[in-house]
Amino acid sequence: MKKIILGLACTAALLGTTVQAKEIRLASDFTYPPFNYKNSEGVPVGFDIEIADALCEQAKLDCTWVSQSWDSLIPSLLARKSDVIMASMRITEERKRKILFTDKYYQTPAVFVAAKSAEFGIDEKGLEGKTIGVQQGTIHDRYVTDKFGDIVNIKRYTGQDEVYLDLKNGRLDLTFGNSDQLSLAFLDKKEGEGFEFKGKAVTDKAYIGEGTALALRKQDSKLAKQFNTAIEEIRANGTYDKIAAKYFTFDIYGSDL
């Protein structure tokens, strides 16, 4: 009887592996240009999207995209509503307790952005009473909450694009986020002309993490290794640099902060 049960278990495991190999569900919130967003036709586009597609092709995986809110990405992954998170998620110790990360595929610091005319400093004295907008559930949310939560008003948004709208319309004093995303999606555009980086870049690994990576369930280590190999291979064969050049004029892969 034990042998029969074991045989059935092995068969189920093999079937599960086969299903996984046929279709890998990649999850993103698609609210984070130029990394991940949807174009006017509703098609997922951006740096994350192209890198993920290249990784799946390199690893010979059949991948499909699913849309989820940022806050639901990890719970949905653990509930098996997706197989991989590909949404510019940073590697942090807190997240590593719940999920498994691949090697990084890019690395950037975090910064504050406010109006050019703003004269306050990025410290407790300067920020007291100010309203800061952040994307809810991100490392930027946690950093602002931990460092300044007692002295500032924090407005949390489901997407970074909503933050920019309120910042532009004067409903926020400043925002805090990924330096490259803030620059490319806001400061370099017409609506961001009156704004600039404020203070020093934040590189504290306790908050900013060890880079940005794909996230999987801890038991899916084999799949993670496939993606790690693919990351190494597209870095070596020029595919990564070719994709990056479409979006950035600098080395987005970055060195360790």
CSV table of C-alpha atoms in Angstrom, one decimal:
chain,number,residue,atom,x,y,z
A,1,MET,CA,0.0,0.0,0.0
A,2,LYS,CA,2.8,2.4,0.9
A,3,LYS,CA,4.4,1.7,-2.5
A,4,ILE,CA,1.1,2.5,-4.3
A,5,ILE,CA,0.7,5.7,-2.4
A,6,LEU,CA,4.3,6.7,-3.0
A,7,GLY,CA,3.9,5.9,-6.7
A,8,LEU,CA,0.8,8.1,-6.9
A,9,ALA,CA,2.6,10.9,-5.1
A,10,CYS,CA,5.5,10.7,-7.5
A,11,THR,CA,3.1,10.7,-10.5
A,12,ALA,CA,1.3,13.8,-9.1
A,13,ALA,CA,4.7,15.5,-8.6
A,14,LEU,CA,5.7,14.7,-12.2
A,15,LEU,CA,2.4,15.9,-13.5
A,16,GLY,CA,2.8,19.1,-11.5
A,17,THR,CA,6.2,19.6,-13.0
A,18,THR,CA,4.8,19.1,-16.5
A,19,VAL,CA,2.1,21.6,-16.0
A,20,GLN,CA,4.6,24.1,-14.7
A,21,ALA,CA,6.9,23.6,-17.6
A,22,LYS,CA,4.0,24.2,-20.1
A,23,GLU,CA,2.9,27.5,-18.7
A,24,ILE,CA,4.6,29.8,-16.2
A,25,ARG,CA,2.3,32.6,-14.9
A,26,LEU,CA,4.2,35.9,-14.5
A,27,ALA,CA,2.5,38.5,-12.3
A,28,SER,CA,2.9,42.2,-12.4
A,29,ASP,CA,0.8,45.3,-11.4
A,30,PHE,CA,1.7,47.1,-14.7
A,31,THR,CA,1.7,50.5,-13.0
A,32,TYR,CA,5.4,51.2,-13.1
A,33,PRO,CA,6.7,52.7,-16.3
A,34,PRO,CA,9.2,52.3,-18.0
A,35,PHE,CA,9.6,49.0,-16.2
A,36,ASN,CA,6.1,47.5,-16.4
A,37,TYR,CA,2.9,49.0,-17.7
A,38,LYS,CA,0.3,48.6,-20.4
A,39,ASN,CA,0.2,50.5,-23.7
A,40,SER,CA,-2.8,52.1,-25.2
A,41,GLU,CA,-4.0,48.7,-26.5
A,42,GLY,CA,-3.7,47.1,-23.0
A,43,VAL,CA,-0.6,45.1,-23.9
A,44,PRO,CA,2.1,44.6,-21.2
A,45,VAL,CA,5.3,46.6,-22.1
A,46,GLY,CA,8.4,47.9,-20.5
A,47,PHE,CA,11.9,46.8,-19.4
A,48,ASP,CA,10.6,44.1,-17.0
A,49,ILE,CA,8.4,42.7,-19.6
A,50,GLU,CA,11.1,42.4,-22.3
A,51,ILE,CA,13.6,41.0,-19.8
A,52,ALA,CA,11.0,38.4,-18.6
A,53,ASP,CA,10.2,37.4,-22.2
A,54,ALA,CA,13.9,37.0,-23.0
A,55,LEU,CA,14.4,34.9,-19.9
A,56,CYS,CA,11.5,32.6,-20.7
A,57,GLU,CA,12.8,32.2,-24.3
A,58,GLN,CA,16.3,31.5,-23.1
A,59,ALA,CA,15.1,29.0,-20.6
A,60,LYS,CA,12.6,27.5,-23.1
A,61,LEU,CA,9.7,28.2,-20.8
A,62,ASP,CA,6.1,29.0,-22.0
A,63,CYS,CA,5.2,32.1,-20.0
A,64,THR,CA,2.0,34.2,-19.8
A,65,TRP,CA,1.2,37.4,-17.9
A,66,VAL,CA,-1.4,38.0,-15.2
A,67,SER,CA,-2.3,41.3,-13.7
A,68,GLN,CA,-2.5,41.8,-10.0
A,69,SER,CA,-2.4,44.8,-7.6
A,70,TRP,CA,1.0,45.4,-5.9
A,71,ASP,CA,-0.4,44.4,-2.5
A,72,SER,CA,-1.7,41.1,-3.7
A,73,LEU,CA,1.4,40.0,-5.6
A,74,ILE,CA,3.0,38.0,-2.8
A,75,PRO,CA,-0.3,36.6,-1.3
A,76,SER,CA,-1.3,35.5,-4.8
A,77,LEU,CA,2.0,33.9,-5.4
A,78,LEU,CA,1.7,31.9,-2.2
A,79,ALA,CA,-1.9,31.0,-3.0
A,80,ARG,CA,-0.7,29.7,-6.4
A,81,LYS,CA,-2.6,32.2,-8.4
A,82,SER,CA,0.7,33.0,-10.1
A,83,ASP,CA,4.1,31.3,-10.4
A,84,VAL,CA,6.6,34.2,-10.6
A,85,ILE,CA,6.5,37.9,-9.6
A,86,MET,CA,8.1,40.1,-12.2
A,87,ALA,CA,7.3,43.6,-11.1
A,88,SER,CA,10.5,45.4,-10.1
A,89,MET,CA,10.4,43.8,-6.7
A,90,ARG,CA,13.5,44.4,-4.5
A,91,ILE,CA,15.2,41.7,-2.6
A,92,THR,CA,14.8,42.4,1.1
A,93,GLU,CA,15.3,40.2,4.2
A,94,GLU,CA,11.7,40.6,5.2
A,95,ARG,CA,10.5,39.3,1.9
A,96,LYS,CA,13.1,36.5,1.8
A,97,ARG,CA,11.4,35.0,4.9
A,98,LYS,CA,8.3,34.4,2.7
A,99,ILE,CA,9.5,33.9,-0.8
A,100,LEU,CA,12.5,32.9,-2.9
A,101,PHE,CA,14.3,35.4,-5.1
A,102,THR,CA,16.4,34.8,-8.2
A,103,ASP,CA,19.7,36.7,-8.8
A,104,LYS,CA,19.1,40.4,-9.4
A,105,TYR,CA,18.4,41.7,-12.9
A,106,TYR,CA,18.9,45.4,-11.9
A,107,GLN,CA,20.0,47.6,-9.0
A,108,THR,CA,19.2,51.2,-8.2
A,109,PRO,CA,19.1,53.5,-5.2
A,110,ALA,CA,16.0,55.3,-3.9
A,111,VAL,CA,15.5,59.1,-3.8
A,112,PHE,CA,13.1,61.8,-2.8
A,113,VAL,CA,11.5,64.1,-5.3
A,114,ALA,CA,9.9,67.5,-4.6
A,115,ALA,CA,9.2,70.8,-6.4
A,116,LYS,CA,12.3,72.7,-7.3
A,117,SER,CA,11.0,75.6,-5.3
A,118,ALA,CA,10.8,73.5,-2.1
A,119,GLU,CA,13.3,74.7,0.5
A,120,PHE,CA,12.8,72.1,3.2
A,121,GLY,CA,15.6,69.6,4.0
A,122,ILE,CA,15.3,65.8,3.9
A,123,ASP,CA,15.5,65.3,7.6
A,124,GLU,CA,13.1,65.3,10.6
A,125,LYS,CA,13.1,69.1,11.0
A,126,GLY,CA,12.6,69.8,7.3
A,127,LEU,CA,9.9,67.1,6.7
A,128,GLU,CA,7.8,67.7,9.8
A,129,GLY,CA,4.2,68.1,8.8
A,130,LYS,CA,4.8,67.4,5.1
A,131,THR,CA,2.7,65.0,3.0
A,132,ILE,CA,4.7,62.3,1.3
A,133,GLY,CA,3.2,60.0,-1.4
A,134,VAL,CA,4.4,56.5,-1.8
A,135,GLN,CA,3.2,53.3,-3.5
A,136,GLN,CA,1.6,51.2,-0.9
A,137,GLY,CA,3.3,48.1,0.4
A,138,THR,CA,6.7,48.9,-1.2
A,139,ILE,CA,10.1,49.2,0.4
A,140,HIS,CA,9.7,53.0,-0.1
A,141,ASP,CA,6.5,52.9,2.0
A,142,ARG,CA,8.3,51.0,4.7
A,143,TYR,CA,11.3,53.3,4.7
A,144,VAL,CA,9.2,56.5,5.0
A,145,THR,CA,7.0,54.9,7.7
A,146,ASP,CA,9.9,53.7,9.8
A,147,LYS,CA,12.0,56.9,9.5
A,148,PHE,CA,9.4,59.7,9.4
A,149,GLY,CA,6.1,58.1,10.2
A,150,ASP,CA,5.6,60.0,13.4
A,151,ILE,CA,6.2,63.5,11.9
A,152,VAL,CA,4.8,63.3,8.3
A,153,ASN,CA,1.5,62.6,6.6
A,154,ILE,CA,1.9,59.5,4.4
A,155,LYS,CA,-0.5,59.0,1.5
A,156,ARG,CA,-0.4,55.5,0.0
A,157,TYR,CA,-1.3,54.7,-3.6
A,158,THR,CA,-1.9,51.5,-5.5
A,159,GLY,CA,0.4,52.7,-8.4
A,160,GLN,CA,3.2,55.2,-8.7
A,161,ASP,CA,1.5,56.9,-11.6
A,162,GLU,CA,-1.2,58.1,-9.1
A,163,VAL,CA,1.5,59.6,-6.9
A,164,TYR,CA,2.8,61.7,-9.8
A,165,LEU,CA,-0.7,63.1,-10.5
A,166,ASP,CA,-1.2,64.2,-6.9
A,167,LEU,CA,2.4,65.6,-6.7
A,168,LYS,CA,1.8,67.6,-9.9
A,169,ASN,CA,-1.5,68.9,-8.6
A,170,GLY,CA,-0.1,70.1,-5.3
A,171,ARG,CA,-1.7,67.4,-3.1
A,172,LEU,CA,1.7,66.1,-2.0
A,173,ASP,CA,4.9,67.9,-0.9
A,174,LEU,CA,7.2,65.1,-2.1
A,175,THR,CA,7.5,61.4,-3.0
A,176,PHE,CA,10.0,58.7,-2.5
A,177,GLY,CA,10.9,55.9,-4.8
A,178,ASN,CA,13.2,54.2,-7.3
A,179,SER,CA,15.6,56.8,-8.7
A,180,ASP,CA,15.4,55.6,-12.3
A,181,GLN,CA,11.7,55.2,-12.4
A,182,LEU,CA,11.2,58.7,-10.8
A,183,SER,CA,13.5,60.2,-13.4
A,184,LEU,CA,12.3,58.4,-16.5
A,185,ALA,CA,8.6,58.3,-15.8
A,186,PHE,CA,8.3,61.8,-14.2
A,187,LEU,CA,11.2,64.2,-14.1
A,188,ASP,CA,12.2,63.7,-17.8
A,189,LYS,CA,8.6,64.4,-18.9
A,190,LYS,CA,6.7,67.6,-19.3
A,191,GLU,CA,4.7,67.1,-16.1
A,192,GLY,CA,7.9,66.8,-14.1
A,193,GLU,CA,9.6,69.9,-15.3
A,194,GLY,CA,9.1,71.8,-12.0
A,195,PHE,CA,10.4,69.0,-9.8
A,196,GLU,CA,13.8,67.6,-8.9
A,197,PHE,CA,15.7,65.1,-6.7
A,198,LYS,CA,16.0,66.2,-3.1
A,199,GLY,CA,18.6,65.1,-0.5
A,200,LYS,CA,21.0,62.2,-0.8
A,201,ALA,CA,20.2,58.8,-2.5
A,202,VAL,CA,19.2,56.1,0.0
A,203,THR,CA,21.2,52.9,-0.3
A,204,ASP,CA,20.5,51.3,3.1
A,205,LYS,CA,20.2,47.6,2.2
A,206,ALA,CA,18.0,47.0,5.2
A,207,TYR,CA,15.3,48.9,3.2
A,208,ILE,CA,16.5,49.2,-0.4
A,209,GLY,CA,17.5,45.6,-0.6
A,210,GLU,CA,20.1,43.7,-2.6
A,211,GLY,CA,18.8,44.4,-6.0
A,212,THR,CA,15.6,43.8,-8.0
A,213,ALA,CA,14.7,40.2,-8.9
A,214,LEU,CA,12.1,37.7,-9.9
A,215,ALA,CA,10.2,36.2,-6.9
A,216,LEU,CA,9.0,32.6,-6.6
A,217,ARG,CA,7.6,30.2,-4.0
A,218,LYS,CA,10.4,28.8,-1.8
A,219,GLN,CA,9.7,25.2,-3.0
A,220,ASP,CA,10.2,26.3,-6.6
A,221,SER,CA,14.0,26.3,-6.4
A,222,LYS,CA,14.5,24.4,-9.6
A,223,LEU,CA,12.5,27.0,-11.5
A,224,ALA,CA,14.5,29.8,-9.8
A,225,LYS,CA,17.8,28.1,-11.0
A,226,GLN,CA,16.5,28.0,-14.5
A,227,PHE,CA,15.9,31.8,-14.4
A,228,ASN,CA,19.3,32.4,-12.7
A,229,THR,CA,20.9,30.5,-15.6
A,230,ALA,CA,18.9,32.5,-18.1
A,231,ILE,CA,19.8,35.8,-16.5
A,232,GLU,CA,23.5,34.9,-16.7
A,233,GLU,CA,23.1,33.8,-20.3
A,234,ILE,CA,21.3,36.9,-21.6
A,235,ARG,CA,23.9,39.0,-19.8
A,236,ALA,CA,26.6,37.1,-21.6
A,237,ASN,CA,25.1,37.0,-25.1
A,238,GLY,CA,24.2,40.7,-25.4
A,239,THR,CA,20.4,40.3,-25.1
A,240,TYR,CA,20.2,42.1,-21.8
A,241,ASP,CA,22.3,45.1,-23.0
A,242,LYS,CA,20.2,45.3,-26.2
A,243,ILE,CA,17.0,45.5,-24.2
A,244,ALA,CA,18.4,47.9,-21.6
A,245,ALA,CA,19.6,50.3,-24.3
A,246,LYS,CA,16.0,50.8,-25.4
A,247,TYR,CA,15.1,52.3,-22.0
A,248,PHE,CA,18.3,53.6,-20.3
A,249,THR,CA,21.4,55.6,-21.2
A,250,PHE,CA,23.2,54.2,-18.2
A,251,ASP,CA,24.1,50.8,-16.6
A,252,ILE,CA,20.7,49.7,-15.1
A,253,TYR,CA,22.2,46.4,-14.0
A,254,GLY,CA,24.4,48.4,-11.6
A,255,SER,CA,27.0,47.3,-9.1
A,256,ASP,CA,26.2,46.3,-5.5
A,257,LEU,CA,25.1,49.4,-3.5
